[in-house]
Amino acid sequence: MSPRVLLMLGSNVDAEQQLDAAMRLLDGQFGVIQRSGRHWTPAAGSTDAPAYLNQAVVIRSKLDRVRLRERLRAVESQLGRRRPSPEPGLCPIDIDAVGRWLPEFEVWDTKSYTAQYAQLPLRDIAPEGI
């Protein structure tokens, strides 16, 4: 069985629809096995940007970190994400691979794992902590 991988999703442009679309794409490509509730948080580092809607998701994937990131970037592109952003402060979708269980949890993205916006979704996924 493929390892479980923890993702953090966020959007501040048509956020509900973007997260719904991302979930459909992720489920089709990987299979979503767990998802948190959705939580609104202020945009990090910017008081002018709209708030983000965030959600944690667990998928199964055998892909290594680099290949998984490429696939996640492709999903972001499908949903309208451009790098660099033509409109700073606005993000249609952001998908970060936070880490995976092998069987212990291995953190890949410390920034996403410890960020304030991730704490409520992470508690939904693992109330006892990861």
XYZ file of C-alpha atoms in Angstrom:
130
model
C 0.000 0.000 0.000
C 1.235 3.495 -0.819
C 2.360 5.808 1.987
C -0.070 8.398 3.311
C 0.867 11.981 2.430
C -0.430 15.082 4.212
C -1.327 18.068 2.027
C -2.358 21.603 2.985
C -4.702 23.395 0.602
C -5.521 27.079 0.639
C -7.325 29.617 -1.523
C -8.436 33.227 -1.277
C -10.115 33.499 -4.707
C -13.506 31.745 -5.044
C -12.185 29.638 -2.193
C -15.042 27.155 -1.667
C -15.238 26.346 -5.382
C -11.458 26.121 -5.727
C -11.119 23.714 -2.806
C -14.007 21.622 -4.164
C -12.317 21.445 -7.581
C -8.939 20.628 -6.025
C -10.508 17.812 -4.002
C -12.039 16.299 -7.151
C -8.699 16.423 -8.997
C -6.709 15.063 -6.057
C -9.215 12.285 -5.462
C -9.082 11.329 -9.145
C -5.281 11.280 -9.274
C -4.371 9.910 -5.847
C -7.434 9.021 -3.843
C -8.312 11.237 -0.892
C -8.516 9.135 2.262
C -9.078 11.850 4.872
C -9.922 15.534 4.922
C -10.227 18.184 7.583
C -12.885 20.772 7.969
C -12.318 24.090 6.222
C -11.046 27.029 8.235
C -10.739 30.726 7.352
C -7.504 32.456 8.374
C -6.034 35.882 7.667
C -3.553 36.045 4.797
C -0.059 35.545 6.190
C 2.130 38.627 6.003
C -0.439 40.837 4.273
C -3.209 42.890 5.794
C -4.610 43.864 2.386
C -5.085 40.369 0.937
C -8.363 38.511 1.426
C -8.515 35.757 4.040
C -7.651 32.202 3.028
C -9.822 29.137 3.311
C -7.560 26.240 4.375
C -8.018 22.490 4.478
C -5.767 19.526 5.264
C -6.035 16.414 3.110
C -4.453 12.968 3.313
C -3.790 11.103 0.060
C -1.888 7.948 -0.847
C 1.139 8.270 -3.122
C 4.324 6.359 -3.891
C 5.795 9.423 -5.601
C 8.918 10.943 -4.110
C 8.787 14.495 -2.837
C 10.017 16.088 -6.094
C 7.655 14.197 -8.406
C 4.716 14.749 -6.089
C 5.417 18.474 -6.024
C 5.423 18.491 -9.839
C 2.034 16.760 -9.899
C 0.618 19.145 -7.308
C 1.888 22.140 -9.304
C 0.101 20.712 -12.361
C -3.146 20.546 -10.357
C -2.612 24.157 -9.245
C -2.097 25.184 -12.884
C -5.303 23.423 -13.923
C -7.118 25.502 -11.325
C -5.701 28.824 -12.533
C -2.597 29.280 -10.386
C 0.185 31.205 -12.128
C 3.745 31.637 -10.861
C 4.654 34.357 -10.281
C 1.193 35.621 -9.464
C -0.060 38.367 -11.785
C -2.066 39.705 -8.818
C 0.005 39.725 -5.615
C -2.039 38.770 -2.569
C -4.495 36.671 -4.573
C -4.076 32.921 -4.830
C -6.644 30.740 -6.603
C -5.137 27.589 -5.068
C -2.069 26.565 -3.101
C -1.289 22.899 -2.463
C 1.682 21.982 -0.284
C 2.928 18.484 0.524
C 3.591 18.802 4.251
C 4.921 15.307 4.924
C 4.247 11.584 4.877
C 3.931 8.596 7.167
C 6.534 5.792 6.718
C 5.130 4.652 9.295
C 6.318 7.586 11.467
C 5.471 11.057 10.198
C 8.299 12.714 8.246
C 7.933 16.501 7.861
C 8.750 17.720 4.346
C 7.621 21.333 4.682
C 8.320 22.752 8.140
C 6.863 26.153 7.224
C 3.477 24.682 6.273
C 3.531 22.226 9.180
C 4.077 24.932 11.806
C 2.131 27.809 10.200
C -0.776 29.280 12.133
C -3.150 28.660 9.216
C -2.401 24.922 9.348
C -3.099 24.305 13.025
C -6.898 23.891 12.977
C -6.933 21.685 9.852
C -4.112 19.561 11.293
C -6.035 19.108 14.558
C -9.027 17.925 12.532
C -6.858 15.285 10.844
C -4.993 14.206 13.985
C -6.527 15.531 17.227
C -3.856 13.720 19.265
C -1.091 15.348 17.202
C 1.068 14.076 14.396
